[in-house]
Amino acid sequence: MRKSELKTKAEDIIAHLPDNVTWDDLMQQIYVRQKIEKGIHDADSGNIYTSAEVRKRFKASR
């Protein structure tokens, strides 16, 4: 990711936080954004599991 994109995303996160935000709140929002973007990238790359694979992996049945 280019620095300008990163800065824009950071500014967007900060702009949408309330005035009484804490550092922990900010770090949580950054963490969540990173995880969502990684998930989208993985899905776009075909790096996903089917429902059956997930059930098998966690030994859950329906």
PDB file of N, CA and C in Angstrom, residues 8-51:
ATOM      1  N   THR A   8      -4.540   8.338   3.928  1.00  0.00           N
ATOM      2  CA  THR A   8      -5.958   8.616   3.668  1.00  0.00           C
ATOM      3  C   THR A   8      -6.847   7.701   4.503  1.00  0.00           C
ATOM      4  N   LYS A   9      -6.488   6.425   4.582  1.00  0.00           N
ATOM      5  CA  LYS A   9      -7.284   5.485   5.382  1.00  0.00           C
ATOM      6  C   LYS A   9      -7.214   5.840   6.864  1.00  0.00           C
ATOM      7  N   ALA A  10      -6.041   6.220   7.341  1.00  0.00           N
ATOM      8  CA  ALA A  10      -5.889   6.610   8.746  1.00  0.00           C
ATOM      9  C   ALA A  10      -6.723   7.855   9.042  1.00  0.00           C
ATOM     10  N   GLU A  11      -6.686   8.814   8.144  1.00  0.00           N
ATOM     11  CA  GLU A  11      -7.482  10.023   8.328  1.00  0.00           C
ATOM     12  C   GLU A  11      -8.975   9.709   8.338  1.00  0.00           C
ATOM     13  N   ASP A  12      -9.398   8.773   7.493  1.00  0.00           N
ATOM     14  CA  ASP A  12     -10.796   8.381   7.439  1.00  0.00           C
ATOM     15  C   ASP A  12     -11.237   7.735   8.753  1.00  0.00           C
ATOM     16  N   ILE A  13     -10.406   6.849   9.278  1.00  0.00           N
ATOM     17  CA  ILE A  13     -10.718   6.205  10.555  1.00  0.00           C
ATOM     18  C   ILE A  13     -10.863   7.261  11.648  1.00  0.00           C
ATOM     19  N   ILE A  14      -9.897   8.150  11.735  1.00  0.00           N
ATOM     20  CA  ILE A  14      -9.900   9.185  12.774  1.00  0.00           C
ATOM     21  C   ILE A  14     -11.112  10.111  12.616  1.00  0.00           C
ATOM     22  N   ALA A  15     -11.437  10.462  11.395  1.00  0.00           N
ATOM     23  CA  ALA A  15     -12.558  11.380  11.147  1.00  0.00           C
ATOM     24  C   ALA A  15     -13.890  10.802  11.597  1.00  0.00           C
ATOM     25  N   HIS A  16     -14.008   9.484  11.617  1.00  0.00           N
ATOM     26  CA  HIS A  16     -15.276   8.855  11.979  1.00  0.00           C
ATOM     27  C   HIS A  16     -15.347   8.428  13.448  1.00  0.00           C
ATOM     28  N   LEU A  17     -14.354   8.771  14.221  1.00  0.00           N
ATOM     29  CA  LEU A  17     -14.367   8.446  15.648  1.00  0.00           C
ATOM     30  C   LEU A  17     -14.932   9.615  16.447  1.00  0.00           C
ATOM     31  N   PRO A  18     -15.548   9.322  17.588  1.00  0.00           N
ATOM     32  CA  PRO A  18     -16.087  10.407  18.418  1.00  0.00           C
ATOM     33  C   PRO A  18     -14.957  11.229  19.048  1.00  0.00           C
ATOM     34  N   ASP A  19     -15.312  12.405  19.536  1.00  0.00           N
ATOM     35  CA  ASP A  19     -14.316  13.300  20.130  1.00  0.00           C
ATOM     36  C   ASP A  19     -13.665  12.726  21.383  1.00  0.00           C
ATOM     37  N   ASN A  20     -14.357  11.848  22.088  1.00  0.00           N
ATOM     38  CA  ASN A  20     -13.819  11.301  23.335  1.00  0.00           C
ATOM     39  C   ASN A  20     -13.095   9.964  23.132  1.00  0.00           C
ATOM     40  N   VAL A  21     -12.571   9.747  21.940  1.00  0.00           N
ATOM     41  CA  VAL A  21     -11.906   8.486  21.594  1.00  0.00           C
ATOM     42  C   VAL A  21     -10.645   8.286  22.444  1.00  0.00           C
ATOM     43  N   THR A  22     -10.376   7.030  22.745  1.00  0.00           N
ATOM     44  CA  THR A  22      -9.141   6.684  23.463  1.00  0.00           C
ATOM     45  C   THR A  22      -8.167   6.050  22.472  1.00  0.00           C
ATOM     46  N   TRP A  23      -6.920   5.914  22.902  1.00  0.00           N
ATOM     47  CA  TRP A  23      -5.934   5.234  22.057  1.00  0.00           C
ATOM     48  C   TRP A  23      -6.368   3.799  21.789  1.00  0.00           C
ATOM     49  N   ASP A  24      -6.924   3.163  22.809  1.00  0.00           N
ATOM     50  CA  ASP A  24      -7.388   1.780  22.631  1.00  0.00           C
ATOM     51  C   ASP A  24      -8.490   1.701  21.575  1.00  0.00           C
ATOM     52  N   ASP A  25      -9.413   2.675  21.577  1.00  0.00           N
ATOM     53  CA  ASP A  25     -10.472   2.714  20.564  1.00  0.00           C
ATOM     54  C   ASP A  25      -9.871   2.853  19.161  1.00  0.00           C
ATOM     55  N   LEU A  26      -8.919   3.749  19.042  1.00  0.00           N
ATOM     56  CA  LEU A  26      -8.274   3.975  17.754  1.00  0.00           C
ATOM     57  C   LEU A  26      -7.557   2.719  17.275  1.00  0.00           C
ATOM     58  N   MET A  27      -6.814   2.081  18.149  1.00  0.00           N
ATOM     59  CA  MET A  27      -6.083   0.869  17.785  1.00  0.00           C
ATOM     60  C   MET A  27      -7.058  -0.247  17.393  1.00  0.00           C
ATOM     61  N   GLN A  28      -8.180  -0.344  18.093  1.00  0.00           N
ATOM     62  CA  GLN A  28      -9.197  -1.345  17.762  1.00  0.00           C
ATOM     63  C   GLN A  28      -9.737  -1.116  16.354  1.00  0.00           C
ATOM     64  N   GLN A  29     -10.040   0.123  16.030  1.00  0.00           N
ATOM     65  CA  GLN A  29     -10.565   0.444  14.701  1.00  0.00           C
ATOM     66  C   GLN A  29      -9.540   0.134  13.604  1.00  0.00           C
ATOM     67  N   ILE A  30      -8.287   0.430  13.855  1.00  0.00           N
ATOM     68  CA  ILE A  30      -7.235   0.120  12.880  1.00  0.00           C
ATOM     69  C   ILE A  30      -7.124  -1.387  12.697  1.00  0.00           C
ATOM     70  N   TYR A  31      -7.154  -2.132  13.801  1.00  0.00           N
ATOM     71  CA  TYR A  31      -7.065  -3.586  13.759  1.00  0.00           C
ATOM     72  C   TYR A  31      -8.227  -4.179  12.959  1.00  0.00           C
ATOM     73  N   VAL A  32      -9.429  -3.716  13.242  1.00  0.00           N
ATOM     74  CA  VAL A  32     -10.612  -4.223  12.546  1.00  0.00           C
ATOM     75  C   VAL A  32     -10.515  -3.914  11.053  1.00  0.00           C
ATOM     76  N   ARG A  33     -10.127  -2.702  10.717  1.00  0.00           N
ATOM     77  CA  ARG A  33     -10.003  -2.326   9.298  1.00  0.00           C
ATOM     78  C   ARG A  33      -8.987  -3.219   8.588  1.00  0.00           C
ATOM     79  N   GLN A  34      -7.844  -3.474   9.248  1.00  0.00           N
ATOM     80  CA  GLN A  34      -6.825  -4.344   8.646  1.00  0.00           C
ATOM     81  C   GLN A  34      -7.374  -5.742   8.392  1.00  0.00           C
ATOM     82  N   LYS A  35      -8.083  -6.295   9.361  1.00  0.00           N
ATOM     83  CA  LYS A  35      -8.623  -7.647   9.229  1.00  0.00           C
ATOM     84  C   LYS A  35      -9.667  -7.718   8.108  1.00  0.00           C
ATOM     85  N   ILE A  36     -10.520  -6.721   8.016  1.00  0.00           N
ATOM     86  CA  ILE A  36     -11.533  -6.698   6.962  1.00  0.00           C
ATOM     87  C   ILE A  36     -10.865  -6.608   5.595  1.00  0.00           C
ATOM     88  N   GLU A  37      -9.896  -5.723   5.450  1.00  0.00           N
ATOM     89  CA  GLU A  37      -9.213  -5.575   4.166  1.00  0.00           C
ATOM     90  C   GLU A  37      -8.458  -6.842   3.783  1.00  0.00           C
ATOM     91  N   LYS A  38      -7.852  -7.510   4.761  1.00  0.00           N
ATOM     92  CA  LYS A  38      -7.159  -8.764   4.483  1.00  0.00           C
ATOM     93  C   LYS A  38      -8.161  -9.825   4.032  1.00  0.00           C
ATOM     94  N   GLY A  39      -9.307  -9.896   4.689  1.00  0.00           N
ATOM     95  CA  GLY A  39     -10.335 -10.850   4.309  1.00  0.00           C
ATOM     96  C   GLY A  39     -10.848 -10.620   2.899  1.00  0.00           C
ATOM     97  N   ILE A  40     -11.052  -9.380   2.546  1.00  0.00           N
ATOM     98  CA  ILE A  40     -11.497  -9.043   1.189  1.00  0.00           C
ATOM     99  C   ILE A  40     -10.425  -9.440   0.174  1.00  0.00           C
ATOM    100  N   HIS A  41      -9.182  -9.127   0.483  1.00  0.00           N
ATOM    101  CA  HIS A  41      -8.080  -9.496  -0.409  1.00  0.00           C
ATOM    102  C   HIS A  41      -7.989 -11.010  -0.566  1.00  0.00           C
ATOM    103  N   ASP A  42      -8.084 -11.738   0.538  1.00  0.00           N
ATOM    104  CA  ASP A  42      -8.036 -13.200   0.479  1.00  0.00           C
ATOM    105  C   ASP A  42      -9.178 -13.759  -0.362  1.00  0.00           C
ATOM    106  N   ALA A  43     -10.373 -13.224  -0.178  1.00  0.00           N
ATOM    107  CA  ALA A  43     -11.533 -13.697  -0.939  1.00  0.00           C
ATOM    108  C   ALA A  43     -11.341 -13.409  -2.428  1.00  0.00           C
ATOM    109  N   ASP A  44     -10.864 -12.224  -2.739  1.00  0.00           N
ATOM    110  CA  ASP A  44     -10.624 -11.869  -4.143  1.00  0.00           C
ATOM    111  C   ASP A  44      -9.556 -12.761  -4.769  1.00  0.00           C
ATOM    112  N   SER A  45      -8.613 -13.246  -3.953  1.00  0.00           N
ATOM    113  CA  SER A  45      -7.526 -14.099  -4.434  1.00  0.00           C
ATOM    114  C   SER A  45      -7.914 -15.573  -4.460  1.00  0.00           C
ATOM    115  N   GLY A  46      -9.131 -15.876  -4.005  1.00  0.00           N
ATOM    116  CA  GLY A  46      -9.580 -17.264  -3.982  1.00  0.00           C
ATOM    117  C   GLY A  46      -9.067 -18.040  -2.787  1.00  0.00           C
ATOM    118  N   ASN A  47      -8.496 -17.362  -1.832  1.00  0.00           N
ATOM    119  CA  ASN A  47      -7.947 -17.998  -0.636  1.00  0.00           C
ATOM    120  C   ASN A  47      -9.035 -18.058   0.441  1.00  0.00           C
ATOM    121  N   ILE A  48     -10.019 -18.941   0.215  1.00  0.00           N
ATOM    122  CA  ILE A  48     -11.156 -19.050   1.122  1.00  0.00           C
ATOM    123  C   ILE A  48     -11.469 -20.520   1.380  1.00  0.00           C
ATOM    124  N   TYR A  49     -12.270 -20.774   2.389  1.00  0.00           N
ATOM    125  CA  TYR A  49     -12.742 -22.121   2.711  1.00  0.00           C
ATOM    126  C   TYR A  49     -14.233 -22.213   2.405  1.00  0.00           C
ATOM    127  N   THR A  50     -14.666 -23.372   1.952  1.00  0.00           N
ATOM    128  CA  THR A  50     -16.096 -23.596   1.780  1.00  0.00           C
ATOM    129  C   THR A  50     -16.706 -23.868   3.151  1.00  0.00           C
ATOM    130  N   SER A  51     -18.026 -23.823   3.234  1.00  0.00           N
ATOM    131  CA  SER A  51     -18.706 -24.127   4.491  1.00  0.00           C
ATOM    132  C   SER A  51     -18.375 -25.545   4.958  1.00  0.00           C
TER     133      SER A  51
END
